[in-house]
Amino acid sequence: MSIKKKISLFFTLLVLCILLANNTLHYIRSKNRLIEFNQKEITLVTEEIAYEVENSKNSALYMEDRMAQELRTASIAIQRSLPSKYQDISNERLKELAKQLRVSHITLLAPVEGDIIGVRSSDSKEINMSTKEWSYWYTSFQELLANRPVTTKKGMALPNFWSGPIEVASSNPKHVDKWGYYYDGSTNYIINPYFRDKDVINIEKQFGPTNVMNRFTKSLDGVLELTVFNPTNFGRHNQSVYLNGNRYVKMKDQPIWYGTYTYQNTKRDKAFMKKALKTGRSQRYLSEINKKQVLKTFVPIKEDKSAPYVIGVVYDYGLIETELHQELVKHLLLSLPFILLVLIVSIIFSTSITRPIKNVMEHVNHIAKGNFGKILAVRRRDELGGLIENINHLSHFLKTYLHDLKSSQEESEFHAYHDSLTGLPNRRYFKEELNRRLIESQQKIIKHVAVLFMDIDRFKDINDTLGHSKGDQLIQLVAHRIKACLPPYNSFLTRQGGDEFVVLFSDFSPVEVEKFARKIILDVQQPCYIKGDEIVVSISSGLSFYPEHSTNLDTLITYADMAMYASKRKGGNKVMVYHELLNEKQTEKMQIEKRLRKAIQKETIEVYYQPKVDARRNTIMGVEALVRWHDEELGFVSPDVFIDVAEEAGLIHSLWGSVMNIACEQISKWNKLFNQELTLAVNFSPRQFQDSSLLVHEVKNVLSSYKLNPGSFEMEITESTLLINTQETIKALHELKEYGISISIDDFGTGYSSLSYLKKLPIDCLKIDRSFIQDIQEDYSNSEIAQAIISLSQSLKLEVIAEGVEEEYQKAFLMENGCDHMQGYLFSKPLAAKDFEAAFLNS
Ligand code: C2E
Ligand code: CA
Ligand code: CA
């Protein structure tokens, strides 16, 4: 259900509830008011009835008196018409007379045997009727007969005449009579004329309270019945009197004095009457009598003159209910337009609330469809206004977010195809480009494709020693230099990652491509300066050609890579073109690496010792430790082969650790055993200076753990170690020097010598590379370099040693030129420990 419908429904229901509650309350109040009103009315009515009853009683009494007068007149007429002795009078005569005088009957009473009885009568039932039991009546008869005025208060007493109150006929209870009694002494009987039934009742009807009651009953709406109850006798039995064999109830003892009693409920009514009289207040109850809902009210009337009585009013309760019902219907009908009004108002109200929500919703839907940045005007200051504002913010945010996303997508797209450091196309770009070229060449659009693979030599060392930021700068610089060497067309330089670059040449002949490659080698190896550091770098490169070597894209790249590695193995700074043999070397290399790793783990690495001798004195100064590896599968592998592999595979430091431990242990053992102080020279790879402080720490550790004198330890480093002339390396060398270790430059003369570092660094000794020693011919024609190195060391006050001395003339030449320290097969090949011991130490 929509909010709009909910709101309308809610308000309508709310108002409906309120109206229902109001109507119910009104109903209850109306009911109470009606009943109250009814009560008041009844009180008024009863008061009036009481008044009327009293009134009519009085007028009835007057009429009774009039009847009494009439009866007296009739009596006198009777006396005049009849003989003085009743014995002479017949009953027929009396009937006749009664007709004449317009009375109902005439009875003659006379004293007989201590009683006064009916002696003659027009009413046969009166004859012989005894009056002895009639109490005040009998007394009154006696008073009449005695010619005394009748003393009784009831009825009407006149001279010689008494008229009793209207009463049920004691001779026949079916009749109501008004009697007159006359006796003046002229007769032997009391003359008793009387009116019966109709005559009496007519008066009562005309003037009595019953008449009044009937009138009221008719005139009052809803009044079903009015009754004047005699509370003393109502509901009681045995109030009857037996006289002359008849049972009758005296008029004043009748339970109901006036009115009818058709809505009977004797037991309950009696209780209510009692309560009414006791409290002096009217009592009421609701009940169903004669299949009608009636409200019965009992009003007590207490007059001073007469006995108290109760007026009962029976009210038609259905009338109240009908009235209430009508009232309710009226109210509900009145409510109806109101509800309708509320419904309309609430619909208008809910529409006014939901319309802006709907607008916002449409707006949000619009945004959700991708129309970011769309703004809805804020025209309200309520919660909805706040919401719109937030949605606008969101919309704006989404727009900028999308924009950022797009640009970052473009950026990442660029990154996907370019290298962030150099801005050059990357490996992926290269592959796609190469693919295009190959397709073009297959379509004979272009004839040649060449891949030039380049890698900076020892870049890992340079990078680690320089620090990465300078390393990055170096890469940028190299990239720049390479680019400068390339033709502006048909060449495509890419960076493959790390220090690898690849150039894709199209439509250049292999000869032309090789020329470009060589130019690159030459240009790159020019010294460069990065933030104060002088750096000399070189690159190794490999070439592969399409279609000469392969027509497969991946293979072409792999071949160029292989050729590049081959040039690395050959010392770097070279261009090599792929050829089939390289393939085999690659697998061999991998085999070596695998086996070497195992050998280091299993500690099957051995160390050989080659003496360093003082040729002039003919003594052994010390030994150089040289690693040896005899593999189960590969057989003997030369250090020249596996040292390179170890360096590439990152195994060189653990290999050094093995050699260092074995050699130090051996030397310290020999020193003790033979009371010697041999110097020990160990070879260090440039890579080991990547973490120079750790290296210093480890060297010190091993020496001290074998209690070797640092002064007898010599580290052999190559010129390439010094090429990257960084603070770190210099610091480490100084530290080791201070510790007492001496430092030799191995293979001196083959690298890129710079005189400046020889002066700057704490170097002790130069080791002339054996190639220069081999160059010393018997006629010394090729000996300039060796000579130059010797004189250089002398002028720099450095020690000098020649390695690879195999021939006597070489020894002679060196000694002649001032180099007495030598190493070589002439003195000894590198020997296993026990051989060395046997050859040099036991003697
Ligand atoms: P290197 O440091 O210049 O070692 C001297 C090399 O020359 C050794 O070869 C040695 O056997 C050889 N040699 C000695 N006297 C003569 C001679 O009179 N004539 C000829 N032709 N050769 C001679 P080796 O043992 O095969 O070692 C080759 C290279 O391997 C070494 O050159 C060194 O650079 C490296 N190397 C050897 N052992 C280790 C090591 O423990 N650690 C490191 N980092 N490199 C090592
Ligand atoms: Ca060496
Ligand atoms: Ca050497």
PDB file of C-alpha atoms in Angstrom, residues 376-585:
ATOM      1  CA  LEU A 376      17.046  19.048  -7.719  1.00  0.00           C
ATOM      2  CA  ALA A 377      16.137  22.551  -6.515  1.00  0.00           C
ATOM      3  CA  VAL A 378      15.699  22.685  -2.732  1.00  0.00           C
ATOM      4  CA  ARG A 379      12.561  24.693  -1.972  1.00  0.00           C
ATOM      5  CA  ARG A 380      11.798  23.417   1.508  1.00  0.00           C
ATOM      6  CA  ARG A 381      13.361  23.704   4.904  1.00  0.00           C
ATOM      7  CA  ASP A 382      12.003  20.498   6.376  1.00  0.00           C
ATOM      8  CA  GLU A 383      13.394  16.963   6.556  1.00  0.00           C
ATOM      9  CA  LEU A 384      12.575  16.427   2.917  1.00  0.00           C
ATOM     10  CA  GLY A 385      14.595  19.525   2.039  1.00  0.00           C
ATOM     11  CA  GLY A 386      17.512  17.982   3.942  1.00  0.00           C
ATOM     12  CA  LEU A 387      17.042  14.745   2.080  1.00  0.00           C
ATOM     13  CA  ILE A 388      17.028  16.480  -1.298  1.00  0.00           C
ATOM     14  CA  GLU A 389      20.169  18.337  -0.311  1.00  0.00           C
ATOM     15  CA  ASN A 390      21.861  15.066   0.637  1.00  0.00           C
ATOM     16  CA  ILE A 391      20.762  13.448  -2.592  1.00  0.00           C
ATOM     17  CA  ASN A 392      22.173  16.417  -4.486  1.00  0.00           C
ATOM     18  CA  HIS A 393      25.446  15.970  -2.625  1.00  0.00           C
ATOM     19  CA  LEU A 394      25.395  12.293  -3.460  1.00  0.00           C
ATOM     20  CA  SER A 395      24.607  13.009  -7.073  1.00  0.00           C
ATOM     21  CA  HIS A 396      27.464  15.489  -7.261  1.00  0.00           C
ATOM     22  CA  PHE A 397      29.775  13.088  -5.470  1.00  0.00           C
ATOM     23  CA  LEU A 398      28.842  10.303  -7.878  1.00  0.00           C
ATOM     24  CA  LYS A 399      29.578  12.577 -10.806  1.00  0.00           C
ATOM     25  CA  THR A 400      33.032  13.536  -9.575  1.00  0.00           C
ATOM     26  CA  TYR A 401      33.627   9.963  -8.491  1.00  0.00           C
ATOM     27  CA  LEU A 402      32.746   8.744 -11.951  1.00  0.00           C
ATOM     28  CA  HIS A 403      34.970  11.370 -13.484  1.00  0.00           C
ATOM     29  CA  ASP A 404      37.853  10.333 -11.227  1.00  0.00           C
ATOM     30  CA  LEU A 405      37.139   6.738 -12.013  1.00  0.00           C
ATOM     31  CA  LYS A 406      37.262   7.454 -15.722  1.00  0.00           C
ATOM     32  CA  SER A 407      40.521   9.309 -15.512  1.00  0.00           C
ATOM     33  CA  SER A 408      42.039   6.682 -13.268  1.00  0.00           C
ATOM     34  CA  GLN A 409      40.821   4.107 -15.748  1.00  0.00           C
ATOM     35  CA  GLU A 410      42.569   5.992 -18.528  1.00  0.00           C
ATOM     36  CA  GLU A 411      45.591   6.257 -16.320  1.00  0.00           C
ATOM     37  CA  SER A 412      45.556   2.576 -15.526  1.00  0.00           C
ATOM     38  CA  GLU A 413      45.055   1.862 -19.203  1.00  0.00           C
ATOM     39  CA  PHE A 414      48.204   3.868 -19.861  1.00  0.00           C
ATOM     40  CA  HIS A 415      49.913   1.969 -17.065  1.00  0.00           C
ATOM     41  CA  ALA A 416      48.693  -1.254 -18.531  1.00  0.00           C
ATOM     42  CA  TYR A 417      50.699  -0.496 -21.648  1.00  0.00           C
ATOM     43  CA  HIS A 418      53.448   1.704 -20.308  1.00  0.00           C
ATOM     44  CA  ASP A 419      56.143   1.574 -17.750  1.00  0.00           C
ATOM     45  CA  SER A 420      55.704   4.206 -15.089  1.00  0.00           C
ATOM     46  CA  LEU A 421      59.403   4.815 -14.461  1.00  0.00           C
ATOM     47  CA  THR A 422      60.563   5.490 -17.984  1.00  0.00           C
ATOM     48  CA  GLY A 423      57.250   6.083 -19.717  1.00  0.00           C
ATOM     49  CA  LEU A 424      58.326   3.514 -22.280  1.00  0.00           C
ATOM     50  CA  PRO A 425      55.894   0.912 -23.638  1.00  0.00           C
ATOM     51  CA  ASN A 426      55.926  -2.194 -21.489  1.00  0.00           C
ATOM     52  CA  ARG A 427      56.149  -5.919 -22.025  1.00  0.00           C
ATOM     53  CA  ARG A 428      52.489  -6.263 -22.949  1.00  0.00           C
ATOM     54  CA  TYR A 429      52.669  -3.437 -25.434  1.00  0.00           C
ATOM     55  CA  PHE A 430      55.811  -4.999 -26.842  1.00  0.00           C
ATOM     56  CA  LYS A 431      54.180  -8.369 -27.333  1.00  0.00           C
ATOM     57  CA  GLU A 432      51.192  -6.863 -29.087  1.00  0.00           C
ATOM     58  CA  GLU A 433      53.474  -4.748 -31.226  1.00  0.00           C
ATOM     59  CA  LEU A 434      55.658  -7.750 -32.035  1.00  0.00           C
ATOM     60  CA  ASN A 435      52.590  -9.712 -32.990  1.00  0.00           C
ATOM     61  CA  ARG A 436      51.520  -6.979 -35.373  1.00  0.00           C
ATOM     62  CA  ARG A 437      54.964  -6.916 -36.909  1.00  0.00           C
ATOM     63  CA  LEU A 438      54.984 -10.668 -37.360  1.00  0.00           C
ATOM     64  CA  ILE A 439      51.607 -10.547 -39.041  1.00  0.00           C
ATOM     65  CA  GLU A 440      52.881  -7.769 -41.273  1.00  0.00           C
ATOM     66  CA  SER A 441      55.940  -9.773 -42.143  1.00  0.00           C
ATOM     67  CA  GLN A 442      53.876 -12.843 -42.844  1.00  0.00           C
ATOM     68  CA  GLN A 443      51.832 -10.683 -45.168  1.00  0.00           C
ATOM     69  CA  LYS A 444      55.157  -9.667 -46.714  1.00  0.00           C
ATOM     70  CA  ILE A 445      54.637  -6.057 -45.819  1.00  0.00           C
ATOM     71  CA  ILE A 446      57.948  -6.116 -43.990  1.00  0.00           C
ATOM     72  CA  LYS A 447      60.872  -8.385 -44.561  1.00  0.00           C
ATOM     73  CA  HIS A 448      62.805  -8.459 -41.308  1.00  0.00           C
ATOM     74  CA  VAL A 449      62.027  -8.345 -37.655  1.00  0.00           C
ATOM     75  CA  ALA A 450      64.705  -8.273 -34.954  1.00  0.00           C
ATOM     76  CA  VAL A 451      64.469  -8.479 -31.203  1.00  0.00           C
ATOM     77  CA  LEU A 452      67.253  -6.857 -29.185  1.00  0.00           C
ATOM     78  CA  PHE A 453      67.240  -7.918 -25.568  1.00  0.00           C
ATOM     79  CA  MET A 454      69.318  -5.808 -23.159  1.00  0.00           C
ATOM     80  CA  ASP A 455      70.121  -6.108 -19.487  1.00  0.00           C
ATOM     81  CA  ILE A 456      72.277  -3.851 -17.342  1.00  0.00           C
ATOM     82  CA  ASP A 457      75.291  -5.738 -16.029  1.00  0.00           C
ATOM     83  CA  ARG A 458      75.335  -6.353 -12.263  1.00  0.00           C
ATOM     84  CA  PHE A 459      72.369  -4.062 -11.928  1.00  0.00           C
ATOM     85  CA  LYS A 460      71.262  -5.837  -8.778  1.00  0.00           C
ATOM     86  CA  ASP A 461      74.551  -4.962  -7.103  1.00  0.00           C
ATOM     87  CA  ILE A 462      74.366  -1.385  -8.327  1.00  0.00           C
ATOM     88  CA  ASN A 463      70.800  -1.002  -7.245  1.00  0.00           C
ATOM     89  CA  ASP A 464      71.396  -2.451  -3.806  1.00  0.00           C
ATOM     90  CA  THR A 465      74.488  -0.431  -3.158  1.00  0.00           C
ATOM     91  CA  LEU A 466      73.252   2.826  -4.669  1.00  0.00           C
ATOM     92  CA  GLY A 467      69.838   2.649  -3.143  1.00  0.00           C
ATOM     93  CA  HIS A 468      66.675   2.215  -5.094  1.00  0.00           C
ATOM     94  CA  SER A 469      66.045   5.846  -5.893  1.00  0.00           C
ATOM     95  CA  LYS A 470      69.432   6.211  -7.569  1.00  0.00           C
ATOM     96  CA  GLY A 471      68.921   2.822  -9.175  1.00  0.00           C
ATOM     97  CA  ASP A 472      65.719   4.146 -10.699  1.00  0.00           C
ATOM     98  CA  GLN A 473      67.507   7.217 -11.949  1.00  0.00           C
ATOM     99  CA  LEU A 474      70.152   5.002 -13.510  1.00  0.00           C
ATOM    100  CA  ILE A 475      67.488   3.031 -15.359  1.00  0.00           C
ATOM    101  CA  GLN A 476      65.964   6.251 -16.670  1.00  0.00           C
ATOM    102  CA  LEU A 477      69.380   7.392 -17.786  1.00  0.00           C
ATOM    103  CA  VAL A 478      70.161   4.119 -19.519  1.00  0.00           C
ATOM    104  CA  ALA A 479      66.745   4.199 -21.206  1.00  0.00           C
ATOM    105  CA  HIS A 480      67.515   7.672 -22.423  1.00  0.00           C
ATOM    106  CA  ARG A 481      70.890   6.641 -23.783  1.00  0.00           C
ATOM    107  CA  ILE A 482      69.465   3.605 -25.567  1.00  0.00           C
ATOM    108  CA  LYS A 483      66.743   5.673 -27.124  1.00  0.00           C
ATOM    109  CA  ALA A 484      69.260   8.205 -28.365  1.00  0.00           C
ATOM    110  CA  CYS A 485      71.041   5.451 -30.299  1.00  0.00           C
ATOM    111  CA  LEU A 486      67.939   4.232 -32.084  1.00  0.00           C
ATOM    112  CA  PRO A 487      66.669   5.368 -35.476  1.00  0.00           C
ATOM    113  CA  PRO A 488      63.506   7.444 -35.250  1.00  0.00           C
ATOM    114  CA  TYR A 489      61.540   4.971 -37.332  1.00  0.00           C
ATOM    115  CA  ASN A 490      61.009   1.223 -37.412  1.00  0.00           C
ATOM    116  CA  SER A 491      62.388   0.760 -33.945  1.00  0.00           C
ATOM    117  CA  PHE A 492      60.337   0.304 -30.826  1.00  0.00           C
ATOM    118  CA  LEU A 493      62.008   0.532 -27.415  1.00  0.00           C
ATOM    119  CA  THR A 494      60.258  -1.098 -24.469  1.00  0.00           C
ATOM    120  CA  ARG A 495      61.119  -1.754 -20.874  1.00  0.00           C
ATOM    121  CA  GLN A 496      60.418  -5.325 -19.848  1.00  0.00           C
ATOM    122  CA  GLY A 497      60.780  -4.663 -16.149  1.00  0.00           C
ATOM    123  CA  GLY A 498      63.737  -4.389 -13.842  1.00  0.00           C
ATOM    124  CA  ASP A 499      66.849  -3.533 -15.829  1.00  0.00           C
ATOM    125  CA  GLU A 500      65.716  -5.247 -19.013  1.00  0.00           C
ATOM    126  CA  PHE A 501      65.029  -3.383 -22.222  1.00  0.00           C
ATOM    127  CA  VAL A 502      63.926  -4.759 -25.551  1.00  0.00           C
ATOM    128  CA  VAL A 503      64.034  -3.054 -28.923  1.00  0.00           C
ATOM    129  CA  LEU A 504      61.923  -4.252 -31.766  1.00  0.00           C
ATOM    130  CA  PHE A 505      63.369  -3.479 -35.169  1.00  0.00           C
ATOM    131  CA  SER A 506      61.381  -3.881 -38.317  1.00  0.00           C
ATOM    132  CA  ASP A 507      62.758  -3.852 -41.803  1.00  0.00           C
ATOM    133  CA  PHE A 508      66.381  -3.547 -40.762  1.00  0.00           C
ATOM    134  CA  SER A 509      68.849  -6.170 -41.884  1.00  0.00           C
ATOM    135  CA  PRO A 510      70.673  -8.178 -39.195  1.00  0.00           C
ATOM    136  CA  VAL A 511      73.856  -6.309 -39.983  1.00  0.00           C
ATOM    137  CA  GLU A 512      72.199  -2.951 -39.485  1.00  0.00           C
ATOM    138  CA  VAL A 513      70.596  -4.092 -36.264  1.00  0.00           C
ATOM    139  CA  GLU A 514      73.915  -5.341 -34.877  1.00  0.00           C
ATOM    140  CA  LYS A 515      75.400  -1.924 -35.596  1.00  0.00           C
ATOM    141  CA  PHE A 516      72.708  -0.209 -33.539  1.00  0.00           C
ATOM    142  CA  ALA A 517      73.252  -2.724 -30.734  1.00  0.00           C
ATOM    143  CA  ARG A 518      76.973  -2.053 -30.603  1.00  0.00           C
ATOM    144  CA  LYS A 519      76.432   1.661 -30.568  1.00  0.00           C
ATOM    145  CA  ILE A 520      74.168   1.215 -27.595  1.00  0.00           C
ATOM    146  CA  ILE A 521      76.850  -0.802 -25.741  1.00  0.00           C
ATOM    147  CA  LEU A 522      79.408   1.914 -26.314  1.00  0.00           C
ATOM    148  CA  ASP A 523      77.167   4.803 -25.366  1.00  0.00           C
ATOM    149  CA  VAL A 524      75.871   3.195 -22.227  1.00  0.00           C
ATOM    150  CA  GLN A 525      79.310   2.405 -20.835  1.00  0.00           C
ATOM    151  CA  GLN A 526      80.271   6.078 -20.698  1.00  0.00           C
ATOM    152  CA  PRO A 527      80.659   7.090 -17.024  1.00  0.00           C
ATOM    153  CA  CYS A 528      77.632   8.773 -15.578  1.00  0.00           C
ATOM    154  CA  TYR A 529      76.980  10.805 -12.450  1.00  0.00           C
ATOM    155  CA  ILE A 530      74.030  10.405 -10.184  1.00  0.00           C
ATOM    156  CA  LYS A 531      73.917  12.771  -7.219  1.00  0.00           C
ATOM    157  CA  GLY A 532      77.622  12.881  -6.768  1.00  0.00           C
ATOM    158  CA  ASP A 533      78.291   9.205  -7.432  1.00  0.00           C
ATOM    159  CA  GLU A 534      80.342   8.339 -10.480  1.00  0.00           C
ATOM    160  CA  ILE A 535      78.916   5.223 -11.974  1.00  0.00           C
ATOM    161  CA  VAL A 536      80.150   3.145 -14.875  1.00  0.00           C
ATOM    162  CA  VAL A 537      77.558   0.741 -16.168  1.00  0.00           C
ATOM    163  CA  SER A 538      77.533  -1.644 -19.022  1.00  0.00           C
ATOM    164  CA  ILE A 539      74.898  -3.669 -20.683  1.00  0.00           C
ATOM    165  CA  SER A 540      74.762  -7.102 -22.136  1.00  0.00           C
ATOM    166  CA  SER A 541      72.550  -7.664 -25.108  1.00  0.00           C
ATOM    167  CA  GLY A 542      71.241 -10.501 -27.217  1.00  0.00           C
ATOM    168  CA  LEU A 543      69.759 -10.507 -30.700  1.00  0.00           C
ATOM    169  CA  SER A 544      67.333 -12.807 -32.482  1.00  0.00           C
ATOM    170  CA  PHE A 545      66.022 -12.462 -36.009  1.00  0.00           C
ATOM    171  CA  TYR A 546      62.839 -13.246 -37.795  1.00  0.00           C
ATOM    172  CA  PRO A 547      62.583 -15.379 -39.837  1.00  0.00           C
ATOM    173  CA  GLU A 548      66.170 -16.645 -39.505  1.00  0.00           C
ATOM    174  CA  HIS A 549      65.849 -17.983 -35.937  1.00  0.00           C
ATOM    175  CA  SER A 550      62.158 -18.500 -35.504  1.00  0.00           C
ATOM    176  CA  THR A 551      58.754 -17.433 -36.769  1.00  0.00           C
ATOM    177  CA  ASN A 552      57.237 -17.866 -33.331  1.00  0.00           C
ATOM    178  CA  LEU A 553      56.817 -14.770 -31.235  1.00  0.00           C
ATOM    179  CA  ASP A 554      57.613 -16.248 -27.815  1.00  0.00           C
ATOM    180  CA  THR A 555      60.512 -18.234 -29.147  1.00  0.00           C
ATOM    181  CA  LEU A 556      62.002 -15.127 -30.701  1.00  0.00           C
ATOM    182  CA  ILE A 557      61.945 -13.326 -27.379  1.00  0.00           C
ATOM    183  CA  THR A 558      63.369 -16.325 -25.542  1.00  0.00           C
ATOM    184  CA  TYR A 559      66.224 -16.594 -28.050  1.00  0.00           C
ATOM    185  CA  ALA A 560      67.118 -12.942 -27.702  1.00  0.00           C
ATOM    186  CA  ASP A 561      67.050 -13.389 -23.942  1.00  0.00           C
ATOM    187  CA  MET A 562      69.331 -16.434 -24.196  1.00  0.00           C
ATOM    188  CA  ALA A 563      71.787 -14.576 -26.348  1.00  0.00           C
ATOM    189  CA  MET A 564      71.800 -11.757 -23.813  1.00  0.00           C
ATOM    190  CA  TYR A 565      72.588 -14.238 -21.004  1.00  0.00           C
ATOM    191  CA  ALA A 566      75.368 -15.686 -23.049  1.00  0.00           C
ATOM    192  CA  SER A 567      76.934 -12.280 -23.383  1.00  0.00           C
ATOM    193  CA  LYS A 568      76.551 -11.841 -19.625  1.00  0.00           C
ATOM    194  CA  ARG A 569      78.376 -15.073 -19.027  1.00  0.00           C
ATOM    195  CA  LYS A 570      81.129 -13.863 -21.233  1.00  0.00           C
ATOM    196  CA  GLY A 571      81.664 -10.931 -18.912  1.00  0.00           C
ATOM    197  CA  GLY A 572      78.939  -8.650 -20.168  1.00  0.00           C
ATOM    198  CA  ASN A 573      79.313  -5.415 -22.097  1.00  0.00           C
ATOM    199  CA  LYS A 574      78.772  -7.369 -25.288  1.00  0.00           C
ATOM    200  CA  VAL A 575      76.270  -8.062 -28.034  1.00  0.00           C
ATOM    201  CA  MET A 576      75.589 -11.662 -28.885  1.00  0.00           C
ATOM    202  CA  VAL A 577      73.446 -13.078 -31.636  1.00  0.00           C
ATOM    203  CA  TYR A 578      71.475 -16.181 -30.911  1.00  0.00           C
ATOM    204  CA  HIS A 579      72.780 -19.491 -32.117  1.00  0.00           C
ATOM    205  CA  GLU A 580      71.698 -23.042 -31.426  1.00  0.00           C
ATOM    206  CA  LEU A 581      74.424 -23.829 -28.874  1.00  0.00           C
ATOM    207  CA  LEU A 582      73.034 -21.253 -26.455  1.00  0.00           C
ATOM    208  CA  ASN A 583      70.038 -23.394 -25.974  1.00  0.00           C
ATOM    209  CA  GLU A 584      72.103 -26.222 -24.589  1.00  0.00           C
ATOM    210  CA  LYS A 585      74.092 -23.939 -22.306  1.00  0.00           C
TER     211      LYS A 585
END
